Every structure is written in C-alpha cells, then in structure tokens.
Short mmCIF file of C-alpha atoms in Angstrom, two decimals:
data_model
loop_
_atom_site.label_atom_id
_atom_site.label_comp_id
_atom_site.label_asym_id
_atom_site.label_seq_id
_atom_site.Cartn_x
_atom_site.Cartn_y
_atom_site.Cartn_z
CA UNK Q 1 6.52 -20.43 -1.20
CA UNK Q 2 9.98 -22.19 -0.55
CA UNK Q 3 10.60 -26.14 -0.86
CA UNK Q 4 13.52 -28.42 -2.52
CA UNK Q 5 14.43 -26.46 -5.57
CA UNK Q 6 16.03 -23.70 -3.37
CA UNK Q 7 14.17 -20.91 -4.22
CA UNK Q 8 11.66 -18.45 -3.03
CA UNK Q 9 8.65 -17.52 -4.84
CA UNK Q 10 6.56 -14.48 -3.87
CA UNK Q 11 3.26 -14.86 -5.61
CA UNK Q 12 0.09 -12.60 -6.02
CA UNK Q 13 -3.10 -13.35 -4.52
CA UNK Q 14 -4.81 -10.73 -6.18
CA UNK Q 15 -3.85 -12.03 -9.54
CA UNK Q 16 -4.44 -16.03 -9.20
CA UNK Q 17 -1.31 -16.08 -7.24
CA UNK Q 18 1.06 -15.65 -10.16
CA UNK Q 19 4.50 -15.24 -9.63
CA UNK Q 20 5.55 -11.60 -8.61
CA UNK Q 21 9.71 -12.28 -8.44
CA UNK Q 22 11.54 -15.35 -7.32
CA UNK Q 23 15.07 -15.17 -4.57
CA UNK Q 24 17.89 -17.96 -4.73
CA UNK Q 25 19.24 -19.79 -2.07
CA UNK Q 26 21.68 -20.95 -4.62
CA UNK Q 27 24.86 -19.73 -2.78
CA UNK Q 28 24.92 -22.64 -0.47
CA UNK Q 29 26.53 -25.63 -2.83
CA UNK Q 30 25.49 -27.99 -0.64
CA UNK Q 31 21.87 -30.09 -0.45
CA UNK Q 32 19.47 -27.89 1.65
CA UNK Q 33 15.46 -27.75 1.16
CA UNK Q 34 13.62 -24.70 2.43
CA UNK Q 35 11.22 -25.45 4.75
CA UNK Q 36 10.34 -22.38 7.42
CA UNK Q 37 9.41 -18.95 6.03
CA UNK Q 38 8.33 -15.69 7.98
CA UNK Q 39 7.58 -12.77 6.75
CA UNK Q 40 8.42 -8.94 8.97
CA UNK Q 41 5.20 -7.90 10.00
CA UNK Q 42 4.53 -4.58 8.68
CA UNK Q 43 8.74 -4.68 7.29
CA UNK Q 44 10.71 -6.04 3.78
CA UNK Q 45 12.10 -8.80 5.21
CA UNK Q 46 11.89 -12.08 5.29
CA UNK Q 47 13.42 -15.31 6.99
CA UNK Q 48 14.23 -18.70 5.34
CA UNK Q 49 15.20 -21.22 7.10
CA UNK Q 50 16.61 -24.83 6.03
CA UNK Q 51 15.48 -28.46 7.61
CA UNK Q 52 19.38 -28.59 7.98
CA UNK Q 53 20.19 -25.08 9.45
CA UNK Q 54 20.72 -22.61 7.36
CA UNK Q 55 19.15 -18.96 7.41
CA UNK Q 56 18.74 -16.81 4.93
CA UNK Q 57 17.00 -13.04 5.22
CA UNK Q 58 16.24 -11.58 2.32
CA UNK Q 59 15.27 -7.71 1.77
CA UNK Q 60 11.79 -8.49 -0.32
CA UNK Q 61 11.74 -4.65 -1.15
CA UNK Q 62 15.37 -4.31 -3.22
CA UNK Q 63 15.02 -8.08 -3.72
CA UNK Q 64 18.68 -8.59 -2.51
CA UNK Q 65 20.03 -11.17 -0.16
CA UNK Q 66 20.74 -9.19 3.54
CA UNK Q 67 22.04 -12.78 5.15
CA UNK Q 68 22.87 -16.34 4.28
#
C-alpha cells in the first residue's frame, strides 16, 4: 500500500495482511503523496509513483532504494 504518509507498506495476505517491511519515500523534502504502485511481474522491483511526478523503484528483495 502507498498513500500520504510517504511510505510503502508490503503486507501479508497469508497472515491477515500484516505488515512484512515498510520503504521511505522520505528523501524527497518536499509534499508528495504516493498514489500509483506496480509491482515486476515475476521480478523484485517495484514502481512508485507521485500525483506530482516523482518515481521511485525500489528493489523489494534487498529492500533498498534502486531510483528516486
């Protein structure tokens, strides 16, 4: 899930979707809410995008920001 608080929560459906790990967005100071999300089919990435235009990728595997 991704909204206003400018993170990223991966959750687990197999455990009444708890909270696996959480990803910031924090590194952009400025307002932004997180709106799109997509995950690599079959990969360990996935994109984040911004109502105002930012991008982020994240590596969902080493839990490390690749680009944003």
């Amino acid at each position: 899930s991704c909204s206003d608080d400018k993170v990223v929560r991966f959750r687990n459906p197999k455990d009444n979707f708890n909270i696996l790990f959480e990803l910031e967005t924090s590194t952009i100071k400025e307002w932004h809410t997180l709106t799109y999300l997509a995950l690599e089919p079959n990969g360990h990435r996935v994109a984040i995008g911004s109502q105002n235009g930012y991008l982020f990728i994240f590596d969902i595997e080493k839990r490390v920001l690749l680009f944003g």
